[in-house]
């Protein structure tokens, strides 16, 4: 998960509304949340928006935090869910825009001059549903049970999507 262990006193101060405590939480957890969001969304601006949204909602969300498990894990799940919501909204907006855009000639095939691409570029090329499962499992370290809960899919579907994501990444990275 993200950040280092935060003493319960800082969390208690944040629950009480202490702005300095929120600053300490931000300093500790924002970089990790940003990394997860960036890998899920592929856009630095969108990742920054997610981190900002999480910390803007944190005073209200802290009221539901019950000190079970790590605070970092709890906060990273909130960030991952926020990123997934943004990803779904972008997908719906893209479908709407595609439906309203007249179809032109098919795109030209990519030339054979592209031999290899970087891992991050390959991850960015994955469809959203595969990218989300891959990032949450392989980079953020969530279990398939947690991913299934976040994505509202079955555990078997989570495993299948991870397998498909790995296959696509292999074909993108080892293109001949």
PDB file of C-alpha atoms in Angstrom:
ATOM      1  CA  UNK A   1       0.000   0.000   0.000  1.00  0.00           C
ATOM      2  CA  UNK A   2       1.142   3.613   0.191  1.00  0.00           C
ATOM      3  CA  UNK A   3       3.154   5.709   2.597  1.00  0.00           C
ATOM      4  CA  UNK A   4       4.700   4.865   5.925  1.00  0.00           C
ATOM      5  CA  UNK A   5       2.967   3.946   9.165  1.00  0.00           C
ATOM      6  CA  UNK A   6       1.212   6.945  10.663  1.00  0.00           C
ATOM      7  CA  UNK A   7       0.707   7.123  14.420  1.00  0.00           C
ATOM      8  CA  UNK A   8      -2.894   6.931  15.553  1.00  0.00           C
ATOM      9  CA  UNK A   9      -2.486  10.348  17.202  1.00  0.00           C
ATOM     10  CA  UNK A  10      -2.119  12.019  13.803  1.00  0.00           C
ATOM     11  CA  UNK A  11      -5.225  10.277  12.509  1.00  0.00           C
ATOM     12  CA  UNK A  12      -7.115  11.314  15.658  1.00  0.00           C
ATOM     13  CA  UNK A  13      -5.981  14.926  15.161  1.00  0.00           C
ATOM     14  CA  UNK A  14      -7.125  14.777  11.537  1.00  0.00           C
ATOM     15  CA  UNK A  15     -10.512  13.391  12.610  1.00  0.00           C
ATOM     16  CA  UNK A  16     -10.758  16.386  14.960  1.00  0.00           C
ATOM     17  CA  UNK A  17     -10.122  18.725  12.017  1.00  0.00           C
ATOM     18  CA  UNK A  18      -6.470  19.709  12.614  1.00  0.00           C
ATOM     19  CA  UNK A  19      -5.134  21.119   9.296  1.00  0.00           C
ATOM     20  CA  UNK A  20      -1.522  20.256  10.203  1.00  0.00           C
ATOM     21  CA  UNK A  21      -2.503  16.609  10.643  1.00  0.00           C
ATOM     22  CA  UNK A  22      -4.070  16.620   7.170  1.00  0.00           C
ATOM     23  CA  UNK A  23      -0.827  18.104   5.852  1.00  0.00           C
ATOM     24  CA  UNK A  24       1.170  15.276   7.422  1.00  0.00           C
ATOM     25  CA  UNK A  25      -1.202  12.693   5.943  1.00  0.00           C
ATOM     26  CA  UNK A  26      -0.910  14.348   2.540  1.00  0.00           C
ATOM     27  CA  UNK A  27       2.894  14.431   2.667  1.00  0.00           C
ATOM     28  CA  UNK A  28       3.006  10.758   3.570  1.00  0.00           C
ATOM     29  CA  UNK A  29       0.337   9.268   1.288  1.00  0.00           C
ATOM     30  CA  UNK A  30      -0.080  11.564  -1.744  1.00  0.00           C
ATOM     31  CA  UNK A  31       2.932  10.231  -3.707  1.00  0.00           C
ATOM     32  CA  UNK A  32       1.781   6.606  -3.431  1.00  0.00           C
ATOM     33  CA  UNK A  33      -1.802   7.481  -4.313  1.00  0.00           C
ATOM     34  CA  UNK A  34      -0.553   9.448  -7.306  1.00  0.00           C
ATOM     35  CA  UNK A  35       1.465   6.431  -8.510  1.00  0.00           C
ATOM     36  CA  UNK A  36      -1.504   4.085  -8.336  1.00  0.00           C
ATOM     37  CA  UNK A  37      -3.815   6.594 -10.041  1.00  0.00           C
ATOM     38  CA  UNK A  38      -1.262   7.340 -12.765  1.00  0.00           C
ATOM     39  CA  UNK A  39      -0.853   3.677 -13.584  1.00  0.00           C
ATOM     40  CA  UNK A  40      -4.608   3.143 -13.694  1.00  0.00           C
ATOM     41  CA  UNK A  41      -5.462   6.253 -15.697  1.00  0.00           C
ATOM     42  CA  UNK A  42      -2.304   6.854 -17.731  1.00  0.00           C
ATOM     43  CA  UNK A  43      -2.649  10.627 -17.396  1.00  0.00           C
ATOM     44  CA  UNK A  44      -0.692  12.773 -14.925  1.00  0.00           C
ATOM     45  CA  UNK A  45      -3.446  15.390 -14.837  1.00  0.00           C
ATOM     46  CA  UNK A  46      -6.132  12.782 -14.101  1.00  0.00           C
ATOM     47  CA  UNK A  47      -3.927  11.193 -11.436  1.00  0.00           C
ATOM     48  CA  UNK A  48      -3.459  14.584  -9.756  1.00  0.00           C
ATOM     49  CA  UNK A  49      -7.227  15.082  -9.850  1.00  0.00           C
ATOM     50  CA  UNK A  50      -7.758  11.745  -8.120  1.00  0.00           C
ATOM     51  CA  UNK A  51      -5.270  12.578  -5.351  1.00  0.00           C
ATOM     52  CA  UNK A  52      -6.894  15.972  -4.880  1.00  0.00           C
ATOM     53  CA  UNK A  53     -10.369  14.411  -4.756  1.00  0.00           C
ATOM     54  CA  UNK A  54      -9.264  11.847  -2.164  1.00  0.00           C
ATOM     55  CA  UNK A  55      -7.808  14.492   0.128  1.00  0.00           C
ATOM     56  CA  UNK A  56     -10.752  16.855  -0.339  1.00  0.00           C
ATOM     57  CA  UNK A  57     -13.087  14.059   0.753  1.00  0.00           C
ATOM     58  CA  UNK A  58     -10.784  12.805   3.504  1.00  0.00           C
ATOM     59  CA  UNK A  59     -12.357  14.794   6.393  1.00  0.00           C
ATOM     60  CA  UNK A  60     -15.712  13.157   5.685  1.00  0.00           C
ATOM     61  CA  UNK A  61     -14.209   9.745   4.916  1.00  0.00           C
ATOM     62  CA  UNK A  62     -12.248   9.734   8.188  1.00  0.00           C
ATOM     63  CA  UNK A  63     -15.557   9.590  10.035  1.00  0.00           C
ATOM     64  CA  UNK A  64     -15.997   6.056   8.675  1.00  0.00           C
ATOM     65  CA  UNK A  65     -12.414   4.901   9.361  1.00  0.00           C
ATOM     66  CA  UNK A  66     -12.550   2.316  12.146  1.00  0.00           C
ATOM     67  CA  UNK A  67      -8.790   1.741  12.709  1.00  0.00           C
ATOM     68  CA  UNK A  68      -9.051  -1.854  11.477  1.00  0.00           C
ATOM     69  CA  UNK A  69      -6.104  -2.715   9.264  1.00  0.00           C
ATOM     70  CA  UNK A  70      -3.584  -0.196   8.031  1.00  0.00           C
ATOM     71  CA  UNK A  71      -4.549   3.383   7.350  1.00  0.00           C
ATOM     72  CA  UNK A  72      -2.428   3.345   4.179  1.00  0.00           C
ATOM     73  CA  UNK A  73      -4.281   0.344   2.808  1.00  0.00           C
ATOM     74  CA  UNK A  74      -7.633   1.933   3.589  1.00  0.00           C
ATOM     75  CA  UNK A  75      -6.605   5.194   1.921  1.00  0.00           C
ATOM     76  CA  UNK A  76      -5.126   3.470  -1.136  1.00  0.00           C
ATOM     77  CA  UNK A  77      -8.393   1.557  -1.669  1.00  0.00           C
ATOM     78  CA  UNK A  78     -10.250   4.872  -1.633  1.00  0.00           C
ATOM     79  CA  UNK A  79      -7.781   6.246  -4.205  1.00  0.00           C
ATOM     80  CA  UNK A  80      -8.016   3.170  -6.409  1.00  0.00           C
ATOM     81  CA  UNK A  81     -11.821   3.283  -6.336  1.00  0.00           C
ATOM     82  CA  UNK A  82     -11.779   6.985  -7.218  1.00  0.00           C
ATOM     83  CA  UNK A  83      -9.429   6.276 -10.155  1.00  0.00           C
ATOM     84  CA  UNK A  84     -11.627   3.414 -11.366  1.00  0.00           C
ATOM     85  CA  UNK A  85     -14.689   5.663 -11.254  1.00  0.00           C
ATOM     86  CA  UNK A  86     -12.831   8.269 -13.328  1.00  0.00           C
ATOM     87  CA  UNK A  87     -11.745   5.528 -15.756  1.00  0.00           C
ATOM     88  CA  UNK A  88     -15.331   4.293 -16.177  1.00  0.00           C
ATOM     89  CA  UNK A  89     -16.634   7.829 -16.737  1.00  0.00           C
ATOM     90  CA  UNK A  90     -13.971   8.443 -19.374  1.00  0.00           C
ATOM     91  CA  UNK A  91     -14.916   5.190 -21.105  1.00  0.00           C
ATOM     92  CA  UNK A  92     -18.588   6.192 -21.210  1.00  0.00           C
ATOM     93  CA  UNK A  93     -17.680   9.656 -22.529  1.00  0.00           C
ATOM     94  CA  UNK A  94     -15.469   8.112 -25.221  1.00  0.00           C
ATOM     95  CA  UNK A  95     -18.262   5.765 -26.317  1.00  0.00           C
ATOM     96  CA  UNK A  96     -20.656   8.691 -26.510  1.00  0.00           C
ATOM     97  CA  UNK A  97     -18.181  10.757 -28.532  1.00  0.00           C
ATOM     98  CA  UNK A  98     -17.461   7.808 -30.844  1.00  0.00           C
ATOM     99  CA  UNK A  99     -21.160   7.295 -31.468  1.00  0.00           C
ATOM    100  CA  UNK A 100     -21.555  10.952 -32.426  1.00  0.00           C
ATOM    101  CA  UNK A 101     -18.431  11.109 -34.619  1.00  0.00           C
ATOM    102  CA  UNK A 102     -18.866  10.161 -38.270  1.00  0.00           C
ATOM    103  CA  UNK A 103     -16.739   7.220 -39.278  1.00  0.00           C
ATOM    104  CA  UNK A 104     -13.916   7.928 -41.693  1.00  0.00           C
ATOM    105  CA  UNK A 105     -11.476   5.659 -43.443  1.00  0.00           C
ATOM    106  CA  UNK A 106      -9.910   2.954 -41.280  1.00  0.00           C
ATOM    107  CA  UNK A 107      -6.654   3.878 -39.553  1.00  0.00           C
ATOM    108  CA  UNK A 108      -3.421   2.942 -41.270  1.00  0.00           C
ATOM    109  CA  UNK A 109      -1.597  -0.011 -39.748  1.00  0.00           C
ATOM    110  CA  UNK A 110       1.384   0.747 -37.568  1.00  0.00           C
ATOM    111  CA  UNK A 111       4.622   0.240 -39.436  1.00  0.00           C
ATOM    112  CA  UNK A 112       7.032  -2.574 -38.645  1.00  0.00           C
ATOM    113  CA  UNK A 113       9.559   0.028 -37.472  1.00  0.00           C
ATOM    114  CA  UNK A 114       8.141  -0.174 -33.970  1.00  0.00           C
ATOM    115  CA  UNK A 115       9.961  -3.104 -32.430  1.00  0.00           C
ATOM    116  CA  UNK A 116       9.688  -2.566 -28.721  1.00  0.00           C
ATOM    117  CA  UNK A 117       7.945  -0.138 -26.466  1.00  0.00           C
ATOM    118  CA  UNK A 118       8.349   0.638 -22.810  1.00  0.00           C
ATOM    119  CA  UNK A 119       6.339  -1.196 -20.187  1.00  0.00           C
ATOM    120  CA  UNK A 120       4.419   1.931 -19.166  1.00  0.00           C
ATOM    121  CA  UNK A 121       3.493   2.636 -22.778  1.00  0.00           C
ATOM    122  CA  UNK A 122       2.339  -0.962 -23.147  1.00  0.00           C
ATOM    123  CA  UNK A 123       0.253  -0.682 -19.967  1.00  0.00           C
ATOM    124  CA  UNK A 124      -1.259   2.559 -21.298  1.00  0.00           C
ATOM    125  CA  UNK A 125      -2.295   0.702 -24.465  1.00  0.00           C
ATOM    126  CA  UNK A 126      -4.264  -1.926 -22.565  1.00  0.00           C
ATOM    127  CA  UNK A 127      -8.049  -1.536 -22.582  1.00  0.00           C
ATOM    128  CA  UNK A 128      -9.278   0.061 -19.363  1.00  0.00           C
ATOM    129  CA  UNK A 129     -10.766  -3.083 -17.848  1.00  0.00           C
ATOM    130  CA  UNK A 130      -7.535  -5.048 -18.366  1.00  0.00           C
ATOM    131  CA  UNK A 131      -5.279  -2.169 -17.296  1.00  0.00           C
ATOM    132  CA  UNK A 132      -7.219  -1.726 -14.055  1.00  0.00           C
ATOM    133  CA  UNK A 133      -6.855  -5.364 -13.004  1.00  0.00           C
ATOM    134  CA  UNK A 134      -3.194  -5.510 -14.053  1.00  0.00           C
ATOM    135  CA  UNK A 135      -2.228  -2.360 -12.141  1.00  0.00           C
ATOM    136  CA  UNK A 136      -4.232  -3.258  -9.052  1.00  0.00           C
ATOM    137  CA  UNK A 137      -2.778  -6.791  -8.891  1.00  0.00           C
ATOM    138  CA  UNK A 138       0.774  -6.488 -10.179  1.00  0.00           C
ATOM    139  CA  UNK A 139       1.694  -2.960  -9.142  1.00  0.00           C
ATOM    140  CA  UNK A 140      -0.535  -2.077  -6.188  1.00  0.00           C
ATOM    141  CA  UNK A 141      -0.521  -5.621  -4.775  1.00  0.00           C
ATOM    142  CA  UNK A 142      -4.241  -6.151  -4.216  1.00  0.00           C
ATOM    143  CA  UNK A 143      -5.647  -9.677  -4.040  1.00  0.00           C
ATOM    144  CA  UNK A 144      -8.116 -10.944  -6.620  1.00  0.00           C
ATOM    145  CA  UNK A 145     -10.832 -10.837  -3.941  1.00  0.00           C
ATOM    146  CA  UNK A 146     -10.164  -7.117  -3.322  1.00  0.00           C
ATOM    147  CA  UNK A 147     -10.022  -6.377  -7.053  1.00  0.00           C
ATOM    148  CA  UNK A 148     -13.282  -8.227  -7.633  1.00  0.00           C
ATOM    149  CA  UNK A 149     -14.912  -6.122  -4.939  1.00  0.00           C
ATOM    150  CA  UNK A 150     -13.529  -2.842  -6.329  1.00  0.00           C
ATOM    151  CA  UNK A 151     -14.417  -3.655  -9.932  1.00  0.00           C
ATOM    152  CA  UNK A 152     -17.764  -5.335  -9.120  1.00  0.00           C
ATOM    153  CA  UNK A 153     -16.731  -8.508 -10.948  1.00  0.00           C
ATOM    154  CA  UNK A 154     -16.179 -12.114  -9.896  1.00  0.00           C
ATOM    155  CA  UNK A 155     -12.822 -13.382  -8.642  1.00  0.00           C
ATOM    156  CA  UNK A 156     -12.629 -15.680 -11.667  1.00  0.00           C
ATOM    157  CA  UNK A 157     -13.209 -12.702 -13.966  1.00  0.00           C
ATOM    158  CA  UNK A 158     -10.422 -10.814 -12.181  1.00  0.00           C
ATOM    159  CA  UNK A 159      -8.041 -13.720 -12.778  1.00  0.00           C
ATOM    160  CA  UNK A 160      -9.095 -14.014 -16.422  1.00  0.00           C
ATOM    161  CA  UNK A 161      -8.592 -10.292 -17.024  1.00  0.00           C
ATOM    162  CA  UNK A 162      -5.140 -10.456 -15.463  1.00  0.00           C
ATOM    163  CA  UNK A 163      -4.245 -13.363 -17.751  1.00  0.00           C
ATOM    164  CA  UNK A 164      -5.517 -11.462 -20.814  1.00  0.00           C
ATOM    165  CA  UNK A 165      -3.636  -8.323 -19.747  1.00  0.00           C
ATOM    166  CA  UNK A 166      -0.385 -10.281 -19.419  1.00  0.00           C
ATOM    167  CA  UNK A 167      -0.906 -11.856 -22.857  1.00  0.00           C
ATOM    168  CA  UNK A 168      -1.529  -8.467 -24.451  1.00  0.00           C
ATOM    169  CA  UNK A 169       1.510  -6.972 -22.730  1.00  0.00           C
ATOM    170  CA  UNK A 170       3.664  -9.852 -23.964  1.00  0.00           C
ATOM    171  CA  UNK A 171       2.500  -9.292 -27.527  1.00  0.00           C
ATOM    172  CA  UNK A 172       3.060  -5.531 -27.264  1.00  0.00           C
ATOM    173  CA  UNK A 173       6.504  -5.811 -25.686  1.00  0.00           C
ATOM    174  CA  UNK A 174       7.863  -8.648 -27.799  1.00  0.00           C
ATOM    175  CA  UNK A 175       6.440  -7.625 -31.157  1.00  0.00           C
ATOM    176  CA  UNK A 176       8.598  -8.819 -34.030  1.00  0.00           C
TER     177      UNK A 176
END
